[in-house]
Amino acid sequence: DGGITQSPKYLFRKEGQNVTLSCEQNLNHDAMYWYRQDPGQGLRLIYYSQIVNDFQKGDIAEGYSVSREKKESFPLTVTSAQKNPTAFYLCASSILAGGPDTQYFGPGTRLTVL
Amino acid sequence: AQKVTQAQTEISVVEKEDVTLDCVYETRDTTYYLFWYKQPPSGELVFLIRRNSFDEQNEISGRYSWNFQKSTSSFNFTITASQVVDSAVYFCALSEGSGGSNYKLTFGKGTLLTVNP
């Protein structure tokens, strides 16, 4: 089955700790994205990557870091510098065909800072 | 800058009623794309439809239909004969098609639809 997997589904972290959220896709998509969703809000873009070893900041990149060492993987690290990290994090991927292509989403990771 | 407004925060209907979810967008581009996603309680966003700015034809897929009107910058979504399984948050999103920003999806805040039996 082709798709996007995110792990873990729920994650708890103590203040001051870094934590890494996993995102893997087997759709052979070129681009991958990380979004943050807060209650009652739409999604906001954190980082995106269109090619291996390259990524760009989105609207709310402060306090987050990413890597793209493999086409199928795009992990997100929430650092201790992120002031309000409790949120629902969604990973997405899309092909790149010269125009805005449909982004397909994973099941999400719910992060809670204790 | 692009913007998407979903003025209806919550809608509650009884099963078999028809319901329309509103979406109004702002963009300076003449080429852009509009999307609808469904987010059930499980949390995953499910893609429903993608339309480009040059195609104003309405679309119907089963009980779902979409009305795209450039004159009013609206892309409304209607569910006919609603069912309990339609209960979810629905997001409208916009992506501009020119320049280097065609990666960026701007989402509305979503409409929570509750269909009661």
CSV table of C-alpha atoms in Angstrom, one decimal:
chain,number,residue,atom,x,y,z
A,1,ASP,CA,0.0,0.0,0.0
A,2,GLY,CA,1.4,3.4,-1.0
A,3,GLY,CA,1.1,6.2,1.5
A,4,ILE,CA,2.6,8.4,4.1
A,5,THR,CA,3.4,7.2,7.6
A,6,GLN,CA,4.0,9.3,10.6
A,7,SER,CA,5.3,8.1,14.0
A,8,PRO,CA,4.6,8.1,16.8
A,9,LYS,CA,0.9,8.9,16.8
A,10,TYR,CA,1.1,10.5,20.3
A,11,LEU,CA,4.3,12.0,21.8
A,12,PHE,CA,4.9,13.5,25.2
A,13,ARG,CA,7.9,15.7,25.9
A,14,LYS,CA,9.2,17.5,28.9
A,15,GLU,CA,10.0,21.1,28.6
A,16,GLY,CA,13.6,21.8,27.4
A,17,GLN,CA,13.9,18.5,25.4
A,18,ASN,CA,14.3,18.2,21.7
A,19,VAL,CA,12.0,15.6,20.0
A,20,THR,CA,12.0,14.2,16.4
A,21,LEU,CA,8.9,13.4,14.5
A,22,SER,CA,9.1,10.8,11.7
A,23,CYS,CA,7.6,11.1,8.3
A,24,GLU,CA,8.1,8.5,5.5
A,25,GLN,CA,6.4,8.2,2.1
A,26,ASN,CA,6.5,5.4,-0.5
A,27,LEU,CA,4.6,7.3,-3.2
A,28,ASN,CA,7.8,8.4,-5.0
A,29,HIS,CA,6.9,12.0,-4.4
A,30,ASP,CA,9.5,14.6,-4.9
A,31,ALA,CA,8.2,17.2,-2.4
A,32,MET,CA,7.5,16.9,1.3
A,33,TYR,CA,6.0,19.3,3.8
A,34,TRP,CA,5.5,19.8,7.5
A,35,TYR,CA,2.4,21.6,8.9
A,36,ARG,CA,1.3,22.5,12.3
A,37,GLN,CA,-2.3,22.6,13.4
A,38,ASP,CA,-3.6,24.2,16.5
A,39,PRO,CA,-7.2,23.8,17.9
A,40,GLY,CA,-9.7,25.6,15.8
A,41,GLN,CA,-7.1,26.7,13.3
A,42,GLY,CA,-6.1,25.9,9.8
A,43,LEU,CA,-2.7,24.4,9.0
A,44,ARG,CA,0.4,26.5,8.9
A,45,LEU,CA,3.5,25.5,6.9
A,46,ILE,CA,6.7,24.9,8.9
A,47,TYR,CA,9.2,23.6,6.3
A,48,TYR,CA,9.1,22.1,2.9
A,49,SER,CA,11.5,20.2,0.7
A,50,GLN,CA,11.4,19.8,-3.1
A,51,ILE,CA,14.5,17.8,-3.5
A,52,VAL,CA,16.9,15.7,-1.4
A,53,ASN,CA,19.4,17.7,0.6
A,54,ASP,CA,17.5,20.9,0.2
A,55,PHE,CA,14.7,22.4,2.2
A,56,GLN,CA,13.0,25.8,2.7
A,57,LYS,CA,11.4,27.6,5.6
A,58,GLY,CA,7.7,28.0,5.7
A,59,ASP,CA,5.7,30.6,7.6
A,60,ILE,CA,6.6,29.4,11.2
A,61,ALA,CA,10.0,27.7,11.0
A,62,GLU,CA,11.4,29.2,14.2
A,63,GLY,CA,12.2,26.5,16.8
A,64,TYR,CA,12.1,23.7,14.3
A,65,SER,CA,14.6,21.9,12.1
A,66,VAL,CA,14.4,19.3,9.3
A,67,SER,CA,16.6,17.2,7.1
A,68,ARG,CA,16.1,15.5,3.8
A,69,GLU,CA,18.8,12.9,3.3
A,70,LYS,CA,16.5,10.5,1.5
A,71,LYS,CA,13.7,11.1,-1.0
A,72,GLU,CA,11.2,9.1,1.1
A,73,SER,CA,12.0,10.6,4.5
A,74,PHE,CA,11.6,14.1,6.0
A,75,PRO,CA,12.0,14.1,9.8
A,76,LEU,CA,11.1,17.2,11.8
A,77,THR,CA,12.8,18.1,15.1
A,78,VAL,CA,11.0,20.3,17.5
A,79,THR,CA,13.7,22.0,19.5
A,80,SER,CA,13.6,23.5,23.0
A,81,ALA,CA,13.6,26.9,21.3
A,82,GLN,CA,10.0,26.4,20.1
A,83,LYS,CA,8.0,28.3,22.7
A,84,ASN,CA,4.7,26.6,22.3
A,85,PRO,CA,5.2,23.2,20.8
A,86,THR,CA,2.0,21.5,21.9
A,87,ALA,CA,0.1,20.9,18.6
A,88,PHE,CA,-0.9,18.4,16.0
A,89,TYR,CA,1.8,17.9,13.3
A,90,LEU,CA,1.0,16.8,9.8
A,91,CYS,CA,3.4,15.7,7.1
A,92,ALA,CA,2.4,15.8,3.4
A,93,SER,CA,4.0,15.0,0.1
A,94,SER,CA,3.3,15.8,-3.6
A,95,ILE,CA,4.8,15.3,-7.0
A,96,LEU,CA,6.4,18.2,-8.7
A,97,ALA,CA,5.0,18.8,-12.2
A,98,GLY,CA,5.5,22.5,-12.7
A,99,GLY,CA,2.4,23.6,-10.9
A,100,PRO,CA,0.7,23.3,-7.5
A,101,ASP,CA,0.2,19.6,-7.1
A,102,THR,CA,-2.2,18.0,-4.7
A,103,GLN,CA,-0.6,17.4,-1.3
A,104,TYR,CA,-1.4,14.1,0.4
A,105,PHE,CA,-1.3,13.9,4.1
A,106,GLY,CA,-0.1,11.4,6.7
A,107,PRO,CA,-2.1,10.5,9.8
A,108,GLY,CA,-0.4,13.1,12.0
A,109,THR,CA,1.5,13.2,15.3
A,110,ARG,CA,0.0,14.8,18.4
A,111,LEU,CA,2.7,16.4,20.5
A,112,THR,CA,2.1,17.4,24.1
A,113,VAL,CA,4.7,19.2,26.2
A,114,LEU,CA,4.4,18.4,29.9
B,1,ALA,CA,-0.9,37.8,-0.1
B,2,GLN,CA,-3.3,35.0,-0.5
B,3,LYS,CA,-6.1,34.4,2.0
B,4,VAL,CA,-8.9,31.9,2.6
B,5,THR,CA,-11.9,32.6,4.7
B,6,GLN,CA,-14.4,30.0,5.9
B,7,ALA,CA,-16.9,32.1,7.8
B,8,GLN,CA,-18.8,29.1,9.2
B,9,THR,CA,-17.0,27.8,12.2
B,10,GLU,CA,-19.5,25.1,13.0
B,11,ILE,CA,-22.6,23.7,11.3
B,12,SER,CA,-25.0,21.1,12.7
B,13,VAL,CA,-27.5,19.3,10.6
B,14,VAL,CA,-29.8,16.3,10.8
B,15,GLU,CA,-29.1,13.3,8.6
B,16,LYS,CA,-30.4,13.6,5.0
B,17,GLU,CA,-30.3,17.4,5.1
B,18,ASP,CA,-28.3,19.2,2.4
B,19,VAL,CA,-25.5,21.4,3.6
B,20,THR,CA,-23.3,24.0,2.0
B,21,LEU,CA,-19.9,24.9,3.3
B,22,ASP,CA,-18.7,28.4,2.2
B,23,CYS,CA,-15.2,29.3,1.0
B,24,VAL,CA,-14.1,32.8,-0.1
B,25,TYR,CA,-10.5,33.4,-1.2
B,26,GLU,CA,-8.3,36.3,-2.0
B,27,THR,CA,-5.4,36.2,-4.4
B,28,ARG,CA,-3.6,38.6,-6.8
B,29,ASP,CA,-2.7,35.8,-9.2
B,30,THR,CA,-4.7,35.0,-12.3
B,31,THR,CA,-3.5,31.4,-12.1
B,32,TYR,CA,-4.3,29.6,-8.9
B,33,TYR,CA,-5.7,26.3,-7.5
B,34,LEU,CA,-8.3,25.6,-5.0
B,35,PHE,CA,-8.7,22.5,-2.8
B,36,TRP,CA,-11.0,21.0,-0.4
B,37,TYR,CA,-9.9,18.5,2.3
B,38,LYS,CA,-11.8,16.5,4.9
B,39,GLN,CA,-10.4,15.9,8.4
B,40,PRO,CA,-12.4,13.2,10.2
B,41,PRO,CA,-11.9,12.7,14.0
B,42,SER,CA,-8.9,10.5,13.3
B,43,GLY,CA,-7.0,13.6,12.2
B,44,GLU,CA,-5.7,12.7,8.8
B,45,LEU,CA,-6.5,15.1,6.0
B,46,VAL,CA,-8.3,13.5,3.1
B,47,PHE,CA,-8.1,15.2,-0.3
B,48,LEU,CA,-11.5,15.8,-1.9
B,49,ILE,CA,-11.0,18.0,-5.0
B,50,ARG,CA,-8.6,20.3,-6.8
B,51,ARG,CA,-9.7,23.0,-9.3
B,52,ASN,CA,-7.7,25.5,-11.3
B,53,SER,CA,-8.7,29.1,-11.9
B,54,PHE,CA,-9.4,28.5,-15.6
B,55,ASP,CA,-12.0,25.8,-15.0
B,56,GLU,CA,-15.2,27.3,-13.6
B,57,GLN,CA,-17.3,24.2,-14.3
B,58,ASN,CA,-19.1,22.9,-11.4
B,59,GLU,CA,-18.3,19.4,-10.3
B,60,ILE,CA,-20.3,16.6,-8.9
B,61,SER,CA,-19.0,13.5,-7.3
B,62,GLY,CA,-21.7,11.3,-5.8
B,63,ARG,CA,-23.3,13.3,-3.0
B,64,TYR,CA,-20.6,16.0,-3.2
B,65,SER,CA,-20.7,19.0,-5.4
B,66,TRP,CA,-18.6,22.1,-5.8
B,67,ASN,CA,-19.6,25.5,-7.1
B,68,PHE,CA,-16.7,27.7,-8.3
B,69,GLN,CA,-17.5,31.4,-9.0
B,70,LYS,CA,-14.6,33.7,-9.9
B,71,SER,CA,-16.9,36.7,-9.9
B,72,THR,CA,-17.4,36.3,-6.2
B,73,SER,CA,-14.1,34.6,-5.4
B,74,SER,CA,-15.9,31.6,-3.9
B,75,PHE,CA,-15.5,27.9,-4.0
B,76,ASN,CA,-18.4,26.4,-2.1
B,77,PHE,CA,-18.9,22.8,-1.2
B,78,THR,CA,-22.4,21.1,-1.0
B,79,ILE,CA,-23.1,17.7,0.6
B,80,THR,CA,-26.5,16.4,-0.5
B,81,ALA,CA,-28.4,14.0,1.8
B,82,SER,CA,-25.8,14.3,4.5
B,83,GLN,CA,-24.8,11.2,6.5
B,84,VAL,CA,-23.3,10.8,10.0
B,85,VAL,CA,-20.1,9.7,8.3
B,86,ASP,CA,-19.8,13.1,6.8
B,87,SER,CA,-19.1,14.6,10.3
B,88,ALA,CA,-15.7,16.1,10.1
B,89,VAL,CA,-13.8,19.4,9.8
B,90,TYR,CA,-13.6,20.6,6.2
B,91,PHE,CA,-10.8,22.8,5.0
B,92,CYS,CA,-10.7,24.9,1.9
B,93,ALA,CA,-7.2,25.8,0.6
B,94,LEU,CA,-5.6,28.0,-2.0
B,95,SER,CA,-2.3,27.7,-3.9
B,96,GLU,CA,-1.0,30.3,-6.3
B,97,GLY,CA,0.3,29.0,-9.6
B,98,SER,CA,3.0,31.4,-10.5
B,99,GLY,CA,6.4,32.4,-9.4
B,100,GLY,CA,8.2,30.4,-6.8
B,101,SER,CA,5.4,30.0,-4.4
B,102,ASN,CA,3.4,27.3,-6.0
B,103,TYR,CA,4.3,24.9,-3.2
B,104,LYS,CA,2.4,26.9,-0.7
B,105,LEU,CA,-1.1,25.9,0.4
B,106,THR,CA,-2.9,28.6,2.4
B,107,PHE,CA,-5.7,27.0,4.5
B,108,GLY,CA,-8.9,28.4,5.9
B,109,LYS,CA,-9.6,27.8,9.5
B,110,GLY,CA,-12.0,25.0,8.7
B,111,THR,CA,-15.7,24.3,9.2
B,112,LEU,CA,-16.8,21.7,11.7
B,113,LEU,CA,-19.7,19.8,10.3
B,114,THR,CA,-21.8,17.6,12.7
B,115,VAL,CA,-24.4,15.4,11.2
B,116,ASN,CA,-26.8,14.1,13.8
B,117,PRO,CA,-28.8,10.9,13.3
